[in-house]
């Protein structure tokens, strides 16, 4: 008996600890998404659009790489490296097919705080002016990049640690208004940091609380030191960039390849500066020497990690939140899914591995991602193709950028942030949908402006959670008994044949950012249930869906609902009497449910809607104006379905 027990235990132990081949393959596909999509890559359909998108992306990567390296207070060549290695790593580990990873304005700005604090500009004359063995750069430039590399490395370690702790599932607390306000505020900071280049002024580095206001105070105090030549060239560059990009956007359907105005402007400005010797004649600041090639990898300096931990957390959180929002947006647009935790791993490894190659902190950028949308990119192959052209610039074209004026580079940065800056228009949307979210947006933006992006992000999250917790105790739940009695009354009055394809779902609690995603998932699962299309009257079910069990946790559906019938259009009635309150995330998810069900040929009708909910949904989404959507009661919605079916039957008879 003892031997048999030992044998049985050893067999169980072997089953528990011996990984199967299929498990290993599944794990690799889960953690290396490139293994999932690369074998199925369609060369005939996808290679051409990916190549065109890759070329256009390379132009953006090079220009933004140079610009964001300067923003990070390091030599411009390190921005080229930051446009190469993170893109390769993310293509292997990332799940966003239309996300362009590389240098990022917000992470560069955060990194600059550490660089300027540890290696300030005023010690340049005290350091040894001899060139180092790394690319022939000075000791001062190398000390600065070592600080930026340390921020990138530690930020990546923090992101990987968050992946291990599975904190990606907690990102739902970062709502869309908070992300929009934080990125808009950070973009305002970036524009402010470029004022000295746009005006051609010599200005000390200013940061810290209220540093935004101190910069403009310094500008007005020293307004006489503005170089008119730099100001005129900046204005001309901004006008050309905005005008051509607007024309590209307007006529993108008529022209196959948009004009790479950034590249044209860089070439034209560099050539004009070289011919007229603007550097010496007018005193314009230029990019300077761009070394050729890529240096051998080197480990980040571990002795300064403790000094950059604050900036590292800022890079990890701000970079991830901004990148995840873009990945989720592309997934929603092109109908695929993104794992929040896997994105932590992808961006963490992008920062860690790239830090060994002298790269500044990286993340996905809105402008580049939007460029992939507009040029028709299909997969991450577009980003890999862009890396080939970035390599060409690093090894061949880089030295030709010596004469590029800094004011032109600053103009490219400012125009590239247009997508973030125009998020001010969201204020009208938030005001019409939920005024509390409007208040959160404004307060988060103010905190970001007055302090920093990571402080604004933290304030927005805390403020959002506090407000929701404060609103929940006042929320009244729905009386399930009354609902069932009303449904029974409707069933007895209506013809049973017409109720076979009607699903009635009652939601008994508020719909906010805490449960919006779970609400969508549960509702889609209900619609996709694999049950028979036709059921008798008694099987017409109603799911009493409590979206927030115990006020804060998600409940489950307690009854099965029939699958939508392919032969006859089904109807879904959402009883909204349980929406005691909602926020912007809840309204956007409700509209998304409506649009997805419409695509599945499922009519969605909403009953017991408050006037504020009707106004918010009408303003937010492109709802079908031809058909009535909102009804005073469930019985009114069923009566509408009944009358429509009678009309359809009448039309069928008339056709016969």
mmCIF file of N, CA, C and O in Angstrom, residues 431-490:
data_model
loop_
_atom_site.group_PDB
_atom_site.id
_atom_site.type_symbol
_atom_site.label_atom_id
_atom_site.label_comp_id
_atom_site.label_asym_id
_atom_site.label_seq_id
_atom_site.Cartn_x
_atom_site.Cartn_y
_atom_site.Cartn_z
ATOM 1 N N UNK A 431 -17.953 68.040 -20.844
ATOM 2 C CA UNK A 431 -18.978 68.889 -20.233
ATOM 3 C C UNK A 431 -20.378 68.376 -20.568
ATOM 4 O O UNK A 431 -21.272 68.370 -19.716
ATOM 5 N N UNK A 432 -20.575 67.923 -21.796
ATOM 6 C CA UNK A 432 -21.889 67.444 -22.223
ATOM 7 C C UNK A 432 -22.185 66.032 -21.734
ATOM 8 O O UNK A 432 -23.349 65.678 -21.545
ATOM 9 N N UNK A 433 -21.140 65.231 -21.538
ATOM 10 C CA UNK A 433 -21.356 63.842 -21.124
ATOM 11 C C UNK A 433 -21.396 63.723 -19.605
ATOM 12 O O UNK A 433 -22.315 63.133 -19.033
ATOM 13 N N UNK A 434 -20.396 64.254 -18.923
ATOM 14 C CA UNK A 434 -20.349 64.168 -17.461
ATOM 15 C C UNK A 434 -19.505 65.319 -16.927
ATOM 16 O O UNK A 434 -18.306 65.379 -17.156
ATOM 17 N N UNK A 435 -20.138 66.233 -16.226
ATOM 18 C CA UNK A 435 -19.450 67.447 -15.758
ATOM 19 C C UNK A 435 -18.398 67.139 -14.702
ATOM 20 O O UNK A 435 -17.440 67.902 -14.523
ATOM 21 N N UNK A 436 -18.551 66.037 -13.982
ATOM 22 C CA UNK A 436 -17.532 65.661 -13.000
ATOM 23 C C UNK A 436 -16.247 65.269 -13.711
ATOM 24 O O UNK A 436 -15.141 65.633 -13.286
ATOM 25 N N UNK A 437 -16.355 64.530 -14.831
ATOM 26 C CA UNK A 437 -15.169 64.203 -15.624
ATOM 27 C C UNK A 437 -14.536 65.466 -16.205
ATOM 28 O O UNK A 437 -13.315 65.545 -16.355
ATOM 29 N N UNK A 438 -15.361 66.439 -16.539
ATOM 30 C CA UNK A 438 -14.838 67.728 -17.000
ATOM 31 C C UNK A 438 -13.989 68.378 -15.903
ATOM 32 O O UNK A 438 -12.894 68.885 -16.159
ATOM 33 N N UNK A 439 -14.483 68.336 -14.689
ATOM 34 C CA UNK A 439 -13.731 68.895 -13.572
ATOM 35 C C UNK A 439 -12.436 68.145 -13.311
ATOM 36 O O UNK A 439 -11.399 68.747 -12.994
ATOM 37 N N UNK A 440 -12.476 66.814 -13.450
ATOM 38 C CA UNK A 440 -11.261 66.013 -13.279
ATOM 39 C C UNK A 440 -10.242 66.360 -14.349
ATOM 40 O O UNK A 440 -9.039 66.474 -14.077
ATOM 41 N N UNK A 441 -10.702 66.552 -15.587
ATOM 42 C CA UNK A 441 -9.795 66.918 -16.680
ATOM 43 C C UNK A 441 -9.096 68.242 -16.369
ATOM 44 O O UNK A 441 -7.869 68.348 -16.475
ATOM 45 N N UNK A 442 -9.870 69.239 -16.004
ATOM 46 C CA UNK A 442 -9.299 70.567 -15.751
ATOM 47 C C UNK A 442 -8.313 70.525 -14.585
ATOM 48 O O UNK A 442 -7.199 71.073 -14.670
ATOM 49 N N UNK A 443 -8.689 69.876 -13.487
ATOM 50 C CA UNK A 443 -7.809 69.839 -12.315
ATOM 51 C C UNK A 443 -6.539 69.039 -12.591
ATOM 52 O O UNK A 443 -5.446 69.426 -12.149
ATOM 53 N N UNK A 444 -6.653 67.930 -13.337
ATOM 54 C CA UNK A 444 -5.469 67.152 -13.694
ATOM 55 C C UNK A 444 -4.533 67.955 -14.579
ATOM 56 O O UNK A 444 -3.307 67.926 -14.409
ATOM 57 N N UNK A 445 -5.104 68.687 -15.525
ATOM 58 C CA UNK A 445 -4.283 69.532 -16.408
ATOM 59 C C UNK A 445 -3.559 70.611 -15.602
ATOM 60 O O UNK A 445 -2.360 70.859 -15.820
ATOM 61 N N UNK A 446 -4.252 71.228 -14.659
ATOM 62 C CA UNK A 446 -3.637 72.281 -13.845
ATOM 63 C C UNK A 446 -2.495 71.710 -13.010
ATOM 64 O O UNK A 446 -1.409 72.317 -12.917
ATOM 65 N N UNK A 447 -2.700 70.544 -12.402
ATOM 66 C CA UNK A 447 -1.640 69.928 -11.609
ATOM 67 C C UNK A 447 -0.449 69.550 -12.487
ATOM 68 O O UNK A 447 0.707 69.674 -12.063
ATOM 69 N N UNK A 448 -0.714 69.072 -13.702
ATOM 70 C CA UNK A 448 0.377 68.722 -14.611
ATOM 71 C C UNK A 448 1.177 69.956 -14.998
ATOM 72 O O UNK A 448 2.412 69.922 -15.058
ATOM 73 N N UNK A 449 0.490 71.052 -15.265
ATOM 74 C CA UNK A 449 1.163 72.302 -15.632
ATOM 75 C C UNK A 449 1.986 72.842 -14.470
ATOM 76 O O UNK A 449 3.131 73.272 -14.639
ATOM 77 N N UNK A 450 1.423 72.821 -13.288
ATOM 78 C CA UNK A 450 2.096 73.418 -12.134
ATOM 79 C C UNK A 450 3.235 72.552 -11.607
ATOM 80 O O UNK A 450 4.200 73.081 -11.042
ATOM 81 N N UNK A 451 3.140 71.238 -11.791
ATOM 82 C CA UNK A 451 4.163 70.359 -11.224
ATOM 83 C C UNK A 451 4.836 69.536 -12.328
ATOM 84 O O UNK A 451 5.812 69.971 -12.902
ATOM 85 N N UNK A 452 4.306 68.365 -12.622
ATOM 86 C CA UNK A 452 4.899 67.514 -13.655
ATOM 87 C C UNK A 452 3.864 66.499 -14.110
ATOM 88 O O UNK A 452 2.793 66.364 -13.504
ATOM 89 N N UNK A 453 4.181 65.759 -15.190
ATOM 90 C CA UNK A 453 3.234 64.803 -15.759
ATOM 91 C C UNK A 453 2.921 63.682 -14.774
ATOM 92 O O UNK A 453 1.758 63.279 -14.636
ATOM 93 N N UNK A 454 3.942 63.166 -14.078
ATOM 94 C CA UNK A 454 3.684 62.069 -13.147
ATOM 95 C C UNK A 454 2.854 62.525 -11.948
ATOM 96 O O UNK A 454 2.010 61.785 -11.443
ATOM 97 N N UNK A 455 3.061 63.772 -11.511
ATOM 98 C CA UNK A 455 2.252 64.312 -10.408
ATOM 99 C C UNK A 455 0.801 64.497 -10.862
ATOM 100 O O UNK A 455 -0.142 64.162 -10.135
ATOM 101 N N UNK A 456 0.613 65.030 -12.076
ATOM 102 C CA UNK A 456 -0.737 65.195 -12.602
ATOM 103 C C UNK A 456 -1.454 63.874 -12.771
ATOM 104 O O UNK A 456 -2.650 63.756 -12.466
ATOM 105 N N UNK A 457 -0.713 62.846 -13.237
ATOM 106 C CA UNK A 457 -1.309 61.517 -13.405
ATOM 107 C C UNK A 457 -1.748 60.957 -12.058
ATOM 108 O O UNK A 457 -2.862 60.434 -11.922
ATOM 109 N N UNK A 458 -0.885 61.062 -11.061
ATOM 110 C CA UNK A 458 -1.228 60.550 -9.733
ATOM 111 C C UNK A 458 -2.427 61.288 -9.154
ATOM 112 O O UNK A 458 -3.347 60.669 -8.595
ATOM 113 N N UNK A 459 -2.457 62.604 -9.296
ATOM 114 C CA UNK A 459 -3.590 63.377 -8.787
ATOM 115 C C UNK A 459 -4.879 62.970 -9.480
ATOM 116 O O UNK A 459 -5.929 62.813 -8.833
ATOM 117 N N UNK A 460 -4.842 62.811 -10.807
ATOM 118 C CA UNK A 460 -6.042 62.446 -11.549
ATOM 119 C C UNK A 460 -6.609 61.106 -11.119
ATOM 120 O O UNK A 460 -7.831 60.948 -10.958
ATOM 121 N N UNK A 461 -5.736 60.124 -10.899
ATOM 122 C CA UNK A 461 -6.185 58.794 -10.485
ATOM 123 C C UNK A 461 -6.809 58.854 -9.096
ATOM 124 O O UNK A 461 -7.896 58.310 -8.853
ATOM 125 N N UNK A 462 -6.115 59.508 -8.160
ATOM 126 C CA UNK A 462 -6.624 59.605 -6.791
ATOM 127 C C UNK A 462 -7.950 60.365 -6.758
ATOM 128 O O UNK A 462 -8.905 59.961 -6.073
ATOM 129 N N UNK A 463 -8.025 61.442 -7.512
ATOM 130 C CA UNK A 463 -9.244 62.248 -7.552
ATOM 131 C C UNK A 463 -10.412 61.442 -8.128
ATOM 132 O O UNK A 463 -11.529 61.477 -7.597
ATOM 133 N N UNK A 464 -10.157 60.681 -9.198
ATOM 134 C CA UNK A 464 -11.207 59.875 -9.817
ATOM 135 C C UNK A 464 -11.744 58.818 -8.858
ATOM 136 O O UNK A 464 -12.956 58.641 -8.704
ATOM 137 N N UNK A 465 -10.836 58.111 -8.196
ATOM 138 C CA UNK A 465 -11.249 57.062 -7.256
ATOM 139 C C UNK A 465 -12.021 57.657 -6.083
ATOM 140 O O UNK A 465 -13.055 57.117 -5.655
ATOM 141 N N UNK A 466 -11.534 58.772 -5.561
ATOM 142 C CA UNK A 466 -12.194 59.400 -4.408
ATOM 143 C C UNK A 466 -13.611 59.842 -4.758
ATOM 144 O O UNK A 466 -14.549 59.659 -3.959
ATOM 145 N N UNK A 467 -13.784 60.406 -5.946
ATOM 146 C CA UNK A 467 -15.112 60.875 -6.347
ATOM 147 C C UNK A 467 -16.078 59.709 -6.525
ATOM 148 O O UNK A 467 -17.240 59.758 -6.085
ATOM 149 N N UNK A 468 -15.606 58.622 -7.144
ATOM 150 C CA UNK A 468 -16.474 57.464 -7.358
ATOM 151 C C UNK A 468 -16.863 56.827 -6.029
ATOM 152 O O UNK A 468 -18.024 56.472 -5.806
ATOM 153 N N UNK A 469 -15.896 56.698 -5.126
ATOM 154 C CA UNK A 469 -16.203 56.128 -3.803
ATOM 155 C C UNK A 469 -17.201 57.008 -3.063
ATOM 156 O O UNK A 469 -18.099 56.529 -2.361
ATOM 157 N N UNK A 470 -17.082 58.317 -3.230
ATOM 158 C CA UNK A 470 -18.014 59.228 -2.589
ATOM 159 C C UNK A 470 -19.410 59.169 -3.166
ATOM 160 O O UNK A 470 -20.397 59.424 -2.470
ATOM 161 N N UNK A 471 -19.512 58.794 -4.454
ATOM 162 C CA UNK A 471 -20.832 58.758 -5.097
ATOM 163 C C UNK A 471 -21.556 57.433 -4.858
ATOM 164 O O UNK A 471 -22.787 57.377 -4.897
ATOM 165 N N UNK A 472 -20.821 56.350 -4.607
ATOM 166 C CA UNK A 472 -21.452 55.040 -4.503
ATOM 167 C C UNK A 472 -22.427 54.897 -3.335
ATOM 168 O O UNK A 472 -23.485 54.284 -3.484
ATOM 169 N N UNK A 473 -22.117 55.423 -2.156
ATOM 170 C CA UNK A 473 -23.076 55.232 -1.057
ATOM 171 C C UNK A 473 -24.457 55.815 -1.327
ATOM 172 O O UNK A 473 -25.441 55.371 -0.744
ATOM 173 N N UNK A 474 -24.536 56.793 -2.225
ATOM 174 C CA UNK A 474 -25.834 57.407 -2.533
ATOM 175 C C UNK A 474 -26.577 56.671 -3.643
ATOM 176 O O UNK A 474 -27.687 57.033 -4.006
ATOM 177 N N UNK A 475 -25.932 55.649 -4.216
ATOM 178 C CA UNK A 475 -26.551 54.931 -5.326
ATOM 179 C C UNK A 475 -27.620 53.970 -4.820
ATOM 180 O O UNK A 475 -27.397 53.210 -3.890
ATOM 181 N N UNK A 476 -28.800 53.998 -5.435
ATOM 182 C CA UNK A 476 -29.901 53.109 -5.075
ATOM 183 C C UNK A 476 -29.960 51.954 -6.055
ATOM 184 O O UNK A 476 -29.867 52.135 -7.261
ATOM 185 N N UNK A 477 -30.091 50.728 -5.532
ATOM 186 C CA UNK A 477 -30.164 49.563 -6.406
ATOM 187 C C UNK A 477 -31.588 49.361 -6.900
ATOM 188 O O UNK A 477 -32.547 49.855 -6.321
ATOM 189 N N UNK A 478 -31.702 48.593 -7.945
ATOM 190 C CA UNK A 478 -33.004 48.369 -8.583
ATOM 191 C C UNK A 478 -33.790 47.291 -7.852
ATOM 192 O O UNK A 478 -33.230 46.324 -7.363
ATOM 193 N N UNK A 479 -35.075 47.465 -7.757
ATOM 194 C CA UNK A 479 -35.949 46.456 -7.155
ATOM 195 C C UNK A 479 -36.206 45.353 -8.177
ATOM 196 O O UNK A 479 -36.935 45.543 -9.140
ATOM 197 N N UNK A 480 -35.600 44.184 -7.961
ATOM 198 C CA UNK A 480 -35.708 43.080 -8.918
ATOM 199 C C UNK A 480 -37.143 42.531 -8.951
ATOM 200 O O UNK A 480 -37.649 42.156 -9.993
ATOM 201 N N UNK A 481 -37.811 42.533 -7.819
ATOM 202 C CA UNK A 481 -39.175 42.003 -7.761
ATOM 203 C C UNK A 481 -40.108 42.777 -8.688
ATOM 204 O O UNK A 481 -40.866 42.199 -9.456
ATOM 205 N N UNK A 482 -40.054 44.083 -8.615
ATOM 206 C CA UNK A 482 -40.910 44.897 -9.464
ATOM 207 C C UNK A 482 -40.622 44.658 -10.936
ATOM 208 O O UNK A 482 -41.521 44.621 -11.760
ATOM 209 N N UNK A 483 -39.355 44.470 -11.286
ATOM 210 C CA UNK A 483 -38.997 44.243 -12.680
ATOM 211 C C UNK A 483 -39.574 42.927 -13.179
ATOM 212 O O UNK A 483 -40.080 42.831 -14.283
ATOM 213 N N UNK A 484 -39.491 41.887 -12.345
ATOM 214 C CA UNK A 484 -40.004 40.588 -12.786
ATOM 215 C C UNK A 484 -41.517 40.623 -12.944
ATOM 216 O O UNK A 484 -42.077 40.021 -13.854
ATOM 217 N N UNK A 485 -42.207 41.321 -12.061
ATOM 218 C CA UNK A 485 -43.656 41.434 -12.176
ATOM 219 C C UNK A 485 -44.034 42.163 -13.460
ATOM 220 O O UNK A 485 -44.978 41.791 -14.150
ATOM 221 N N UNK A 486 -43.282 43.195 -13.796
ATOM 222 C CA UNK A 486 -43.579 43.946 -15.006
ATOM 223 C C UNK A 486 -43.326 43.085 -16.238
ATOM 224 O O UNK A 486 -44.085 43.093 -17.192
ATOM 225 N N UNK A 487 -42.243 42.278 -16.198
ATOM 226 C CA UNK A 487 -41.945 41.424 -17.346
ATOM 227 C C UNK A 487 -43.047 40.381 -17.539
ATOM 228 O O UNK A 487 -43.449 40.090 -18.659
ATOM 229 N N UNK A 488 -43.542 39.825 -16.435
ATOM 230 C CA UNK A 488 -44.610 38.836 -16.528
ATOM 231 C C UNK A 488 -45.856 39.444 -17.148
ATOM 232 O O UNK A 488 -46.527 38.829 -17.972
ATOM 233 N N UNK A 489 -46.156 40.681 -16.784
ATOM 234 C CA UNK A 489 -47.316 41.366 -17.329
ATOM 235 C C UNK A 489 -47.158 41.570 -18.831
ATOM 236 O O UNK A 489 -48.092 41.381 -19.602
ATOM 237 N N UNK A 490 -45.955 41.910 -19.251
ATOM 238 C CA UNK A 490 -45.710 42.111 -20.677
ATOM 239 C C UNK A 490 -45.850 40.803 -21.432
ATOM 240 O O UNK A 490 -46.424 40.735 -22.508
#
